[in-house]
Amino acid sequence: MSLRNYSGSSDFYIADSTFLGKNDSQRLIGWNGDYWRQFAGIRRADVSPVMASYTAVRVYGPGHVVAFNYIADFHDGIDIETYGNPDGSNANEGPDYPPREYWDRRARGHRLLQQLPEPTFTTNAFEVDGGCHNIRVMRNVMVNSASHPMCNQPVGGGPAYWIRNIVYHAPGGSTRLTSGSAGVLFYNNTIVTETAAGSPPTCTGATT
């Protein structure tokens, strides 16, 4: 389901749904190379899995709520469209931030919450990449995500909140903070996997 590439879409409510992709649920592929190459010679490891499903839900614009869904076997689970510069701004000529007449077109005010276990993702369970302000990812279970289920690259100013999420088995690391991830905050998350980030996150009450 995609509302991508149109910043004028707003206030969609996507809830109580099941999204099943076509990726192999028994194997993690990863974005940078094939994780299974290291297990050459072991049963099933000599067959490279194919990414057959990209993103379950992708939104842009303000005010969307995505809640109480089960998502499995996609490359990404729930994403904000990595749209480029917000409407009204320009990376080369300026302004760097959209002027007031474009403020209603910013990716902001999203609530992405309570994704049910046990999903399998090629890379990110959630991407808030391209989001601007007041993005909340809350009370989710993110299991079997090849790399960085909590992905922020970039966030345009923040705040972007990750609150009371559980992350388990993300061999590429739980958290991505690169390409200018301003205003990202983590509260009371439980992370049982490798953890690495491009820059130090703000962590309060995290369990690792």
mmCIF file of C-alpha atoms in Angstrom:
data_model
loop_
_atom_site.group_PDB
_atom_site.id
_atom_site.type_symbol
_atom_site.label_atom_id
_atom_site.label_comp_id
_atom_site.label_asym_id
_atom_site.label_seq_id
_atom_site.Cartn_x
_atom_site.Cartn_y
_atom_site.Cartn_z
ATOM 1 C CA MET A 1 0.000 0.000 0.000
ATOM 2 C CA SER A 2 1.620 3.259 -1.076
ATOM 3 C CA LEU A 3 0.756 6.933 -0.595
ATOM 4 C CA ARG A 4 4.239 7.787 -1.756
ATOM 5 C CA ASN A 5 5.480 10.751 -3.738
ATOM 6 C CA TYR A 6 2.511 12.987 -2.900
ATOM 7 C CA SER A 7 3.058 15.260 0.055
ATOM 8 C CA GLY A 8 -0.556 16.426 -0.087
ATOM 9 C CA SER A 9 -1.900 13.077 1.162
ATOM 10 C CA SER A 10 -2.877 13.352 4.827
ATOM 11 C CA ASP A 11 -4.625 11.683 7.760
ATOM 12 C CA PHE A 12 -4.842 8.145 6.414
ATOM 13 C CA TYR A 13 -5.666 5.438 8.979
ATOM 14 C CA ILE A 14 -4.297 1.986 8.143
ATOM 15 C CA ALA A 15 -5.084 -0.554 10.842
ATOM 16 C CA ASP A 16 -5.955 -4.144 11.774
ATOM 17 C CA SER A 17 -4.548 -5.590 8.557
ATOM 18 C CA THR A 18 -2.238 -8.429 7.550
ATOM 19 C CA PHE A 19 0.450 -7.806 4.934
ATOM 20 C CA LEU A 20 2.290 -10.901 3.698
ATOM 21 C CA GLY A 21 5.104 -10.485 1.190
ATOM 22 C CA LYS A 22 6.672 -13.042 -1.119
ATOM 23 C CA ASN A 23 10.159 -13.107 0.381
ATOM 24 C CA ASP A 24 11.464 -16.367 1.838
ATOM 25 C CA SER A 25 10.389 -16.265 5.495
ATOM 26 C CA GLN A 26 13.204 -18.634 6.506
ATOM 27 C CA ARG A 27 16.079 -16.493 5.258
ATOM 28 C CA LEU A 28 17.359 -12.948 5.682
ATOM 29 C CA ILE A 29 18.751 -11.370 2.532
ATOM 30 C CA GLY A 30 20.103 -7.990 3.626
ATOM 31 C CA TRP A 31 20.684 -4.855 1.578
ATOM 32 C CA ASN A 32 24.461 -5.046 1.239
ATOM 33 C CA GLY A 33 25.205 -8.565 0.067
ATOM 34 C CA ASP A 34 23.837 -11.965 0.904
ATOM 35 C CA TYR A 35 24.051 -12.930 4.571
ATOM 36 C CA TRP A 36 23.913 -16.580 3.593
ATOM 37 C CA ARG A 37 27.240 -16.609 1.731
ATOM 38 C CA GLN A 38 29.067 -17.071 5.026
ATOM 39 C CA PHE A 39 27.273 -20.387 5.462
ATOM 40 C CA ALA A 40 28.307 -21.905 2.130
ATOM 41 C CA GLY A 41 28.026 -25.674 2.147
ATOM 42 C CA ILE A 42 25.322 -25.791 4.810
ATOM 43 C CA ARG A 43 21.877 -27.037 3.757
ATOM 44 C CA ARG A 44 19.804 -24.356 1.969
ATOM 45 C CA ALA A 45 22.679 -21.871 2.196
ATOM 46 C CA ASP A 46 23.865 -22.464 -1.365
ATOM 47 C CA VAL A 47 20.665 -21.015 -2.841
ATOM 48 C CA SER A 48 20.615 -17.211 -2.894
ATOM 49 C CA PRO A 49 17.226 -15.848 -1.802
ATOM 50 C CA VAL A 50 15.503 -13.309 -4.037
ATOM 51 C CA MET A 51 13.853 -10.075 -2.868
ATOM 52 C CA ALA A 52 10.336 -10.492 -4.231
ATOM 53 C CA SER A 53 8.405 -7.913 -2.142
ATOM 54 C CA TYR A 54 9.610 -4.400 -1.362
ATOM 55 C CA THR A 55 7.496 -2.395 1.134
ATOM 56 C CA ALA A 56 4.217 -3.211 2.872
ATOM 57 C CA VAL A 57 3.112 0.348 3.743
ATOM 58 C CA ARG A 58 4.735 3.572 2.520
ATOM 59 C CA VAL A 59 3.308 7.009 3.354
ATOM 60 C CA TYR A 60 4.067 10.670 2.836
ATOM 61 C CA GLY A 61 2.402 13.896 3.905
ATOM 62 C CA PRO A 62 1.122 14.705 7.422
ATOM 63 C CA GLY A 63 -1.014 12.980 10.017
ATOM 64 C CA HIS A 64 -1.033 9.301 9.044
ATOM 65 C CA VAL A 65 -1.706 6.536 11.581
ATOM 66 C CA VAL A 66 -0.572 2.962 10.896
ATOM 67 C CA ALA A 67 -1.571 0.707 13.782
ATOM 68 C CA PHE A 68 -2.204 -2.887 14.887
ATOM 69 C CA ASN A 69 -0.972 -4.571 11.706
ATOM 70 C CA TYR A 70 0.899 -7.803 11.092
ATOM 71 C CA ILE A 71 3.613 -7.499 8.438
ATOM 72 C CA ALA A 72 6.015 -10.209 7.297
ATOM 73 C CA ASP A 73 8.332 -11.178 4.449
ATOM 74 C CA PHE A 74 8.933 -7.746 2.901
ATOM 75 C CA HIS A 75 12.154 -5.857 2.271
ATOM 76 C CA ASP A 76 10.791 -3.040 4.484
ATOM 77 C CA GLY A 77 7.743 -2.998 6.708
ATOM 78 C CA ILE A 78 6.384 0.532 7.229
ATOM 79 C CA ASP A 79 8.200 3.474 5.639
ATOM 80 C CA ILE A 80 7.896 7.189 5.263
ATOM 81 C CA GLU A 81 8.723 7.874 1.644
ATOM 82 C CA THR A 82 12.330 8.983 1.280
ATOM 83 C CA TYR A 83 11.071 11.868 -0.759
ATOM 84 C CA GLY A 84 14.179 14.021 -1.081
ATOM 85 C CA ASN A 85 13.994 17.606 0.088
ATOM 86 C CA PRO A 86 10.574 18.620 1.442
ATOM 87 C CA ASP A 87 8.375 20.584 -0.959
ATOM 88 C CA GLY A 88 9.347 24.240 -1.044
ATOM 89 C CA SER A 89 13.028 23.644 -0.242
ATOM 90 C CA ASN A 90 16.011 23.056 -2.484
ATOM 91 C CA ALA A 91 19.303 21.430 -1.511
ATOM 92 C CA ASN A 92 21.362 23.557 -3.912
ATOM 93 C CA GLU A 93 19.589 26.879 -4.278
ATOM 94 C CA GLY A 94 17.740 27.057 -0.951
ATOM 95 C CA PRO A 95 15.858 27.541 1.170
ATOM 96 C CA ASP A 96 17.105 24.615 3.254
ATOM 97 C CA TYR A 97 13.771 24.377 5.079
ATOM 98 C CA PRO A 98 10.345 24.836 3.447
ATOM 99 C CA PRO A 99 8.781 28.283 3.916
ATOM 100 C CA ARG A 100 5.550 28.638 5.838
ATOM 101 C CA GLU A 101 3.278 28.246 2.799
ATOM 102 C CA TYR A 102 4.558 24.671 2.435
ATOM 103 C CA TRP A 103 4.293 23.645 6.073
ATOM 104 C CA ASP A 104 1.104 21.636 5.523
ATOM 105 C CA ARG A 105 3.041 19.398 3.079
ATOM 106 C CA ARG A 106 5.701 18.201 5.525
ATOM 107 C CA ALA A 107 5.874 14.571 6.624
ATOM 108 C CA ARG A 108 4.879 15.039 10.249
ATOM 109 C CA GLY A 109 2.529 13.917 12.983
ATOM 110 C CA HIS A 110 2.677 10.206 12.134
ATOM 111 C CA ARG A 111 1.895 7.451 14.600
ATOM 112 C CA LEU A 112 3.310 4.062 13.660
ATOM 113 C CA LEU A 113 2.438 1.644 16.399
ATOM 114 C CA GLN A 114 1.827 -1.909 17.538
ATOM 115 C CA GLN A 115 3.042 -4.048 14.716
ATOM 116 C CA LEU A 116 2.468 -7.620 15.818
ATOM 117 C CA PRO A 117 5.134 -10.375 15.968
ATOM 118 C CA GLU A 118 6.833 -12.230 14.328
ATOM 119 C CA PRO A 119 7.761 -10.466 11.095
ATOM 120 C CA THR A 120 10.750 -11.146 8.867
ATOM 121 C CA PHE A 121 12.315 -8.277 6.918
ATOM 122 C CA THR A 122 15.154 -8.026 4.460
ATOM 123 C CA THR A 123 16.330 -4.796 6.053
ATOM 124 C CA ASN A 124 14.197 -2.285 7.980
ATOM 125 C CA ALA A 125 11.031 -2.938 9.929
ATOM 126 C CA PHE A 126 10.484 0.837 10.031
ATOM 127 C CA GLU A 127 12.035 3.651 8.034
ATOM 128 C CA VAL A 128 11.256 7.163 9.205
ATOM 129 C CA ASP A 129 13.643 8.401 6.495
ATOM 130 C CA GLY A 130 12.382 11.660 5.062
ATOM 131 C CA GLY A 131 10.128 12.441 8.020
ATOM 132 C CA CYS A 132 10.174 15.941 9.502
ATOM 133 C CA HIS A 133 8.448 16.401 12.855
ATOM 134 C CA ASN A 134 6.572 14.524 15.569
ATOM 135 C CA ILE A 135 7.018 10.998 14.214
ATOM 136 C CA ARG A 136 6.164 8.339 16.808
ATOM 137 C CA VAL A 137 7.039 4.654 16.461
ATOM 138 C CA MET A 138 5.593 2.962 19.530
ATOM 139 C CA ARG A 139 4.982 -0.474 21.065
ATOM 140 C CA ASN A 140 6.150 -2.618 18.166
ATOM 141 C CA VAL A 141 7.764 -6.040 18.062
ATOM 142 C CA MET A 142 10.473 -6.176 15.374
ATOM 143 C CA VAL A 143 11.824 -9.683 14.879
ATOM 144 C CA ASN A 144 14.173 -11.100 12.219
ATOM 145 C CA SER A 145 15.209 -7.876 10.507
ATOM 146 C CA ALA A 146 18.460 -8.253 8.593
ATOM 147 C CA SER A 147 19.703 -4.766 9.416
ATOM 148 C CA HIS A 148 18.569 -1.666 11.276
ATOM 149 C CA PRO A 149 14.854 -2.218 11.990
ATOM 150 C CA MET A 150 14.883 1.257 13.591
ATOM 151 C CA CYS A 151 16.056 3.317 10.624
ATOM 152 C CA ASN A 152 16.473 7.116 10.542
ATOM 153 C CA GLN A 153 18.327 8.449 7.478
ATOM 154 C CA PRO A 154 17.638 11.292 7.427
ATOM 155 C CA VAL A 155 15.144 12.920 9.779
ATOM 156 C CA GLY A 156 14.482 16.550 8.960
ATOM 157 C CA GLY A 157 14.570 18.262 12.335
ATOM 158 C CA GLY A 158 12.583 15.911 14.526
ATOM 159 C CA PRO A 159 11.474 14.994 16.995
ATOM 160 C CA ALA A 160 11.199 11.370 15.937
ATOM 161 C CA TYR A 161 10.387 9.110 18.863
ATOM 162 C CA TRP A 162 11.036 5.371 19.271
ATOM 163 C CA ILE A 163 9.100 4.334 22.370
ATOM 164 C CA ARG A 164 8.690 0.914 24.049
ATOM 165 C CA ASN A 165 9.670 -1.153 21.039
ATOM 166 C CA ILE A 166 11.185 -4.638 21.189
ATOM 167 C CA VAL A 167 13.934 -5.578 18.718
ATOM 168 C CA TYR A 168 15.211 -9.145 18.430
ATOM 169 C CA HIS A 169 17.608 -10.711 15.914
ATOM 170 C CA ALA A 170 18.895 -7.897 13.712
ATOM 171 C CA PRO A 171 22.374 -9.167 12.776
ATOM 172 C CA GLY A 172 23.268 -5.966 10.903
ATOM 173 C CA GLY A 173 22.508 -3.801 13.932
ATOM 174 C CA SER A 174 19.328 -2.430 15.467
ATOM 175 C CA THR A 175 19.607 1.289 14.747
ATOM 176 C CA ARG A 176 20.619 3.485 11.823
ATOM 177 C CA LEU A 177 21.354 7.186 12.422
ATOM 178 C CA THR A 178 23.043 8.529 9.322
ATOM 179 C CA SER A 179 22.692 11.245 6.665
ATOM 180 C CA GLY A 180 21.630 13.914 9.133
ATOM 181 C CA SER A 181 19.298 12.316 11.681
ATOM 182 C CA ALA A 182 18.418 15.300 13.829
ATOM 183 C CA GLY A 183 16.110 15.128 16.831
ATOM 184 C CA VAL A 184 15.791 11.333 17.160
ATOM 185 C CA LEU A 185 14.985 10.085 20.666
ATOM 186 C CA PHE A 186 14.770 6.540 22.080
ATOM 187 C CA TYR A 187 12.760 5.799 25.241
ATOM 188 C CA ASN A 188 12.324 2.463 27.035
ATOM 189 C CA ASN A 189 13.123 0.178 24.110
ATOM 190 C CA THR A 190 14.272 -3.409 24.636
ATOM 191 C CA ILE A 191 16.997 -4.431 22.171
ATOM 192 C CA VAL A 192 18.241 -8.027 22.115
ATOM 193 C CA THR A 193 20.635 -7.910 19.166
ATOM 194 C CA GLU A 194 23.705 -6.097 17.857
ATOM 195 C CA THR A 195 23.439 -2.332 18.170
ATOM 196 C CA ALA A 196 25.345 0.199 16.100
ATOM 197 C CA ALA A 197 24.557 3.683 14.863
ATOM 198 C CA GLY A 198 26.188 6.297 12.645
ATOM 199 C CA SER A 199 26.135 8.833 15.468
ATOM 200 C CA PRO A 200 25.364 8.548 19.188
ATOM 201 C CA PRO A 201 21.590 8.384 19.764
ATOM 202 C CA THR A 202 19.785 9.868 22.731
ATOM 203 C CA CYS A 203 18.809 6.807 24.788
ATOM 204 C CA THR A 204 16.711 6.835 27.940
ATOM 205 C CA GLY A 205 15.830 3.633 29.764
ATOM 206 C CA ALA A 206 17.118 1.356 26.993
ATOM 207 C CA THR A 207 17.767 -2.301 27.677
ATOM 208 C CA THR A 208 20.412 -3.981 25.530
#
